[in-house]
Structure formats: structure tokens, C-alpha cells
Amino acid sequence: MKKILICGDSFAADWTKKYQGIGWPNMLAKTHNVTNLAQAGCSEYKIYKQLTSINLAKFDKIIISHTSP
């Protein structure tokens, strides 16, 4: 099982806590070990801070989701 880190904004955030249904990060978590740091309303700088807040060497893949500069 690959370890995957997801960083980003609302397009990658886990909305299952607030709404019914699942998004793509939840589907990915069914077959992989996913750590999702994404949050709604994040700026590019905050996404950068998500990346610097964790040891990236622990992950096999990193997905960065962003919608605007």
C-alpha cells in the first residue's frame, strides 16, 4: 500500500465530515494510505506551509491540488 500525501485547497479537502458522499481523496484512501492536509480556502502560501509542516520523505507520492495562483 503506497503512502500518499495530499496538500491543497477545497478541491482536495475531505468534505465527508460536512457533506454526504465521498470525493476523490476518499476514493484514493480505499486502496492507499492517504494523509490529507488539504483545506478549503487555502492560498498558495498556505499550501506551501502544508508541505513544509511534514516530513515528505515518509511518502511515496505527493499530490498538490490548487485552483488559482
CSV table of N, CA, C and O in Angstrom, one decimal:
chain,number,residue,atom,x,y,z
A,1,MET,N,0.9,-1.2,0.0
A,1,MET,CA,0.0,0.0,0.0
A,1,MET,C,0.9,1.2,0.0
A,1,MET,O,1.7,1.4,0.9
A,2,LYS,N,0.7,2.1,-1.0
A,2,LYS,CA,1.6,3.3,-1.1
A,2,LYS,C,1.1,4.4,-0.1
A,2,LYS,O,-0.1,4.5,0.2
A,3,LYS,N,2.1,5.1,0.4
A,3,LYS,CA,1.7,6.2,1.3
A,3,LYS,C,1.7,7.5,0.4
A,3,LYS,O,2.6,7.9,-0.3
A,4,ILE,N,0.5,8.2,0.5
A,4,ILE,CA,0.3,9.3,-0.4
A,4,ILE,C,-0.1,10.5,0.5
A,4,ILE,O,-0.9,10.4,1.4
A,5,LEU,N,0.6,11.7,0.2
A,5,LEU,CA,0.3,12.9,0.9
A,5,LEU,C,-0.5,13.8,-0.1
A,5,LEU,O,-0.1,13.9,-1.3
A,6,ILE,N,-1.6,14.4,0.4
A,6,ILE,CA,-2.4,15.3,-0.4
A,6,ILE,C,-2.3,16.7,0.3
A,6,ILE,O,-2.7,16.8,1.5
A,7,CYS,N,-1.9,17.7,-0.4
A,7,CYS,CA,-1.9,19.1,0.1
A,7,CYS,C,-2.7,19.9,-0.9
A,7,CYS,O,-2.8,19.6,-2.1
A,8,GLY,N,-3.4,20.9,-0.4
A,8,GLY,CA,-4.1,21.8,-1.4
A,8,GLY,C,-5.3,22.5,-0.7
A,8,GLY,O,-5.4,22.7,0.5
A,9,ASP,N,-6.2,22.9,-1.7
A,9,ASP,CA,-7.3,23.7,-1.3
A,9,ASP,C,-8.6,22.8,-1.3
A,9,ASP,O,-8.5,21.6,-1.2
A,10,SER,N,-9.7,23.4,-1.5
A,10,SER,CA,-11.0,22.8,-1.3
A,10,SER,C,-11.2,21.6,-2.3
A,10,SER,O,-12.0,20.7,-2.1
A,11,PHE,N,-10.6,21.6,-3.5
A,11,PHE,CA,-10.7,20.6,-4.4
A,11,PHE,C,-10.2,19.2,-3.9
A,11,PHE,O,-10.5,18.2,-4.5
A,12,ALA,N,-9.3,19.3,-2.9
A,12,ALA,CA,-8.7,18.1,-2.3
A,12,ALA,C,-9.1,17.9,-0.9
A,12,ALA,O,-8.8,16.9,-0.3
A,13,ALA,N,-9.9,18.8,-0.3
A,13,ALA,CA,-10.2,18.7,1.1
A,13,ALA,C,-11.2,17.5,1.3
A,13,ALA,O,-11.9,17.1,0.4
A,14,ASP,N,-11.2,17.0,2.5
A,14,ASP,CA,-12.1,15.9,2.9
A,14,ASP,C,-13.5,16.6,3.3
A,14,ASP,O,-13.6,17.1,4.4
A,15,TRP,N,-14.4,16.5,2.5
A,15,TRP,CA,-15.8,17.1,2.7
A,15,TRP,C,-16.7,16.1,3.4
A,15,TRP,O,-17.9,16.5,3.7
A,16,THR,N,-16.3,14.9,3.7
A,16,THR,CA,-17.2,13.9,4.2
A,16,THR,C,-17.6,14.3,5.6
A,16,THR,O,-18.7,13.8,6.1
A,17,LYS,N,-16.9,15.1,6.3
A,17,LYS,CA,-17.2,15.5,7.7
A,17,LYS,C,-18.4,16.5,7.7
A,17,LYS,O,-19.1,16.6,8.6
A,18,LYS,N,-18.6,17.2,6.5
A,18,LYS,CA,-19.6,18.2,6.5
A,18,LYS,C,-20.7,17.8,5.5
A,18,LYS,O,-21.9,18.3,5.8
A,19,TYR,N,-20.5,17.1,4.5
A,19,TYR,CA,-21.5,16.7,3.5
A,19,TYR,C,-21.5,15.2,3.3
A,19,TYR,O,-20.5,14.5,3.5
A,20,GLN,N,-22.6,14.7,2.8
A,20,GLN,CA,-22.7,13.3,2.4
A,20,GLN,C,-22.0,13.0,1.1
A,20,GLN,O,-21.8,13.9,0.3
A,21,GLY,N,-21.6,11.8,1.0
A,21,GLY,CA,-20.8,11.4,-0.3
A,21,GLY,C,-19.4,11.5,0.0
A,21,GLY,O,-18.9,11.9,1.0
A,22,ILE,N,-18.6,11.0,-1.0
A,22,ILE,CA,-17.2,11.0,-0.9
A,22,ILE,C,-16.6,11.7,-2.1
A,22,ILE,O,-17.1,11.7,-3.2
A,23,GLY,N,-15.4,12.2,-1.9
A,23,GLY,CA,-14.6,12.8,-3.0
A,23,GLY,C,-13.5,12.0,-3.4
A,23,GLY,O,-13.2,10.9,-2.9
A,24,TRP,N,-12.7,12.5,-4.4
A,24,TRP,CA,-11.6,11.7,-4.9
A,24,TRP,C,-10.5,11.3,-3.9
A,24,TRP,O,-10.0,10.2,-3.9
A,25,PRO,N,-10.2,12.2,-2.9
A,25,PRO,CA,-9.3,11.8,-1.8
A,25,PRO,C,-9.7,10.6,-1.0
A,25,PRO,O,-9.0,9.7,-0.7
A,26,ASN,N,-11.0,10.5,-0.8
A,26,ASN,CA,-11.6,9.4,0.0
A,26,ASN,C,-11.6,8.1,-0.9
A,26,ASN,O,-11.3,7.0,-0.3
A,27,MET,N,-11.8,8.2,-2.2
A,27,MET,CA,-11.7,7.0,-3.0
A,27,MET,C,-10.3,6.5,-3.1
A,27,MET,O,-10.1,5.3,-3.1
A,28,LEU,N,-9.3,7.4,-3.2
A,28,LEU,CA,-7.9,7.1,-3.2
A,28,LEU,C,-7.5,6.4,-1.9
A,28,LEU,O,-6.7,5.4,-1.9
A,29,ALA,N,-8.1,6.8,-0.8
A,29,ALA,CA,-7.8,6.2,0.5
A,29,ALA,C,-8.3,4.8,0.7
A,29,ALA,O,-7.9,4.1,1.6
A,30,LYS,N,-9.2,4.3,-0.2
A,30,LYS,CA,-9.7,3.0,-0.1
A,30,LYS,C,-8.6,2.0,-0.5
A,30,LYS,O,-8.6,0.8,0.0
A,31,THR,N,-7.6,2.4,-1.3
A,31,THR,CA,-6.6,1.5,-1.8
A,31,THR,C,-5.2,1.9,-1.4
A,31,THR,O,-4.2,1.3,-1.8
A,32,HIS,N,-5.0,3.1,-0.8
A,32,HIS,CA,-3.7,3.6,-0.4
A,32,HIS,C,-3.8,4.2,1.0
A,32,HIS,O,-4.9,4.5,1.5
A,33,ASN,N,-2.6,4.4,1.6
A,33,ASN,CA,-2.5,5.0,2.9
A,33,ASN,C,-2.4,6.5,2.7
A,33,ASN,O,-1.3,7.0,2.3
A,34,VAL,N,-3.5,7.3,2.8
A,34,VAL,CA,-3.5,8.7,2.5
A,34,VAL,C,-3.5,9.6,3.7
A,34,VAL,O,-4.2,9.4,4.7
A,35,THR,N,-2.6,10.6,3.6
A,35,THR,CA,-2.6,11.7,4.6
A,35,THR,C,-3.1,12.9,3.9
A,35,THR,O,-2.4,13.3,2.9
A,36,ASN,N,-4.2,13.5,4.3
A,36,ASN,CA,-4.8,14.6,3.5
A,36,ASN,C,-4.7,15.9,4.4
A,36,ASN,O,-5.4,16.0,5.4
A,37,LEU,N,-3.8,16.8,4.0
A,37,LEU,CA,-3.7,18.1,4.7
A,37,LEU,C,-4.5,19.2,4.0
A,37,LEU,O,-4.4,20.4,4.5
A,38,ALA,N,-5.2,19.0,3.0
A,38,ALA,CA,-5.9,20.0,2.2
A,38,ALA,C,-7.0,20.6,3.0
A,38,ALA,O,-7.6,20.0,3.8
A,39,GLN,N,-7.2,21.9,2.8
A,39,GLN,CA,-8.2,22.7,3.5
A,39,GLN,C,-8.9,23.7,2.5
A,39,GLN,O,-8.2,24.2,1.6
A,40,ALA,N,-10.2,23.8,2.7
A,40,ALA,CA,-10.9,24.8,1.9
A,40,ALA,C,-10.4,26.2,2.1
A,40,ALA,O,-10.0,26.6,3.2
A,41,GLY,N,-10.3,27.0,1.1
A,41,GLY,CA,-9.9,28.4,1.2
A,41,GLY,C,-8.4,28.6,1.3
A,41,GLY,O,-8.0,29.7,1.6
A,42,CYS,N,-7.6,27.6,1.0
A,42,CYS,CA,-6.1,27.8,1.1
A,42,CYS,C,-5.6,28.6,0.0
A,42,CYS,O,-6.0,28.5,-1.2
A,43,SER,N,-4.6,29.4,0.4
A,43,SER,CA,-3.8,30.2,-0.6
A,43,SER,C,-2.6,29.3,-1.0
A,43,SER,O,-2.3,28.3,-0.4
A,44,GLU,N,-1.9,29.8,-2.1
A,44,GLU,CA,-0.7,29.1,-2.5
A,44,GLU,C,0.3,29.1,-1.3
A,44,GLU,O,1.0,28.0,-1.1
A,45,TYR,N,0.4,30.1,-0.6
A,45,TYR,CA,1.4,30.2,0.5
A,45,TYR,C,1.0,29.1,1.6
A,45,TYR,O,1.9,28.4,2.1
A,46,LYS,N,-0.3,29.0,1.9
A,46,LYS,CA,-0.7,28.0,2.9
A,46,LYS,C,-0.5,26.6,2.4
A,46,LYS,O,-0.2,25.7,3.2
A,47,ILE,N,-0.6,26.4,1.1
A,47,ILE,CA,-0.3,25.1,0.6
A,47,ILE,C,1.2,24.8,0.8
A,47,ILE,O,1.5,23.7,1.1
A,48,TYR,N,2.0,25.8,0.5
A,48,TYR,CA,3.4,25.6,0.7
A,48,TYR,C,3.7,25.3,2.2
A,48,TYR,O,4.5,24.4,2.5
A,49,LYS,N,3.0,25.9,3.1
A,49,LYS,CA,3.2,25.7,4.5
A,49,LYS,C,2.7,24.3,4.9
A,49,LYS,O,3.3,23.6,5.8
A,50,GLN,N,1.7,23.7,4.2
A,50,GLN,CA,1.3,22.4,4.4
A,50,GLN,C,2.5,21.4,4.1
A,50,GLN,O,2.8,20.5,4.8
A,51,LEU,N,3.1,21.7,3.0
A,51,LEU,CA,4.3,20.9,2.6
A,51,LEU,C,5.4,21.0,3.5
A,51,LEU,O,6.1,20.0,3.7
A,52,THR,N,5.7,22.1,4.0
A,52,THR,CA,6.9,22.3,4.9
A,52,THR,C,6.6,21.8,6.4
A,52,THR,O,7.5,21.7,7.2
A,53,SER,N,5.3,21.5,6.7
A,53,SER,CA,4.9,21.1,8.0
A,53,SER,C,5.1,19.6,8.3
A,53,SER,O,4.9,19.2,9.4
A,54,ILE,N,5.5,18.9,7.3
A,54,ILE,CA,5.6,17.4,7.4
A,54,ILE,C,6.8,16.9,6.7
A,54,ILE,O,7.4,17.5,5.8
A,55,ASN,N,7.3,15.7,7.2
A,55,ASN,CA,8.5,15.1,6.6
A,55,ASN,C,8.0,14.4,5.3
A,55,ASN,O,7.4,13.3,5.3
A,56,LEU,N,8.4,15.0,4.2
A,56,LEU,CA,8.0,14.5,2.9
A,56,LEU,C,8.6,13.1,2.5
A,56,LEU,O,8.1,12.4,1.7
A,57,ALA,N,9.7,12.8,3.2
A,57,ALA,CA,10.4,11.5,2.9
A,57,ALA,C,9.6,10.3,3.3
A,57,ALA,O,9.8,9.2,2.9
A,58,LYS,N,8.5,10.5,4.1
A,58,LYS,CA,7.7,9.4,4.6
A,58,LYS,C,6.7,9.0,3.6
A,58,LYS,O,6.0,8.0,3.8
A,59,PHE,N,6.6,9.7,2.4
A,59,PHE,CA,5.5,9.4,1.5
A,59,PHE,C,6.1,8.9,0.1
A,59,PHE,O,7.2,9.3,-0.3
A,60,ASP,N,5.4,8.0,-0.5
A,60,ASP,CA,5.8,7.5,-1.8
A,60,ASP,C,5.4,8.5,-2.9
A,60,ASP,O,6.1,8.7,-3.9
A,61,LYS,N,4.3,9.2,-2.8
A,61,LYS,CA,3.8,10.1,-3.7
A,61,LYS,C,3.2,11.3,-3.0
A,61,LYS,O,2.7,11.2,-1.9
A,62,ILE,N,3.3,12.5,-3.7
A,62,ILE,CA,2.7,13.7,-3.1
A,62,ILE,C,1.8,14.3,-4.2
A,62,ILE,O,2.3,14.5,-5.3
A,63,ILE,N,0.6,14.6,-3.8
A,63,ILE,CA,-0.3,15.3,-4.8
A,63,ILE,C,-0.6,16.7,-4.2
A,63,ILE,O,-1.0,16.9,-3.1
A,64,ILE,N,-0.4,17.7,-5.1
A,64,ILE,CA,-0.7,19.1,-4.7
A,64,ILE,C,-1.8,19.6,-5.6
A,64,ILE,O,-1.7,19.6,-6.8
A,65,SER,N,-2.9,20.0,-5.0
A,65,SER,CA,-4.1,20.4,-5.7
A,65,SER,C,-4.3,21.9,-5.4
A,65,SER,O,-4.4,22.3,-4.3
A,66,HIS,N,-4.3,22.7,-6.5
A,66,HIS,CA,-4.6,24.1,-6.3
A,66,HIS,C,-5.4,24.6,-7.5
A,66,HIS,O,-5.3,24.1,-8.6
A,67,THR,N,-6.2,25.7,-7.3
A,67,THR,CA,-7.0,26.2,-8.4
A,67,THR,C,-6.7,27.6,-8.8
A,67,THR,O,-7.2,28.0,-9.9
A,68,SER,N,-5.9,28.3,-8.1
A,68,SER,CA,-5.6,29.7,-8.5
A,68,SER,C,-4.3,30.1,-8.0
A,68,SER,O,-3.8,29.6,-6.9
A,69,PRO,N,-3.6,31.0,-8.7
A,69,PRO,CA,-2.3,31.5,-8.2
A,69,PRO,C,-2.4,32.4,-6.9
A,69,PRO,O,-3.4,33.0,-6.7
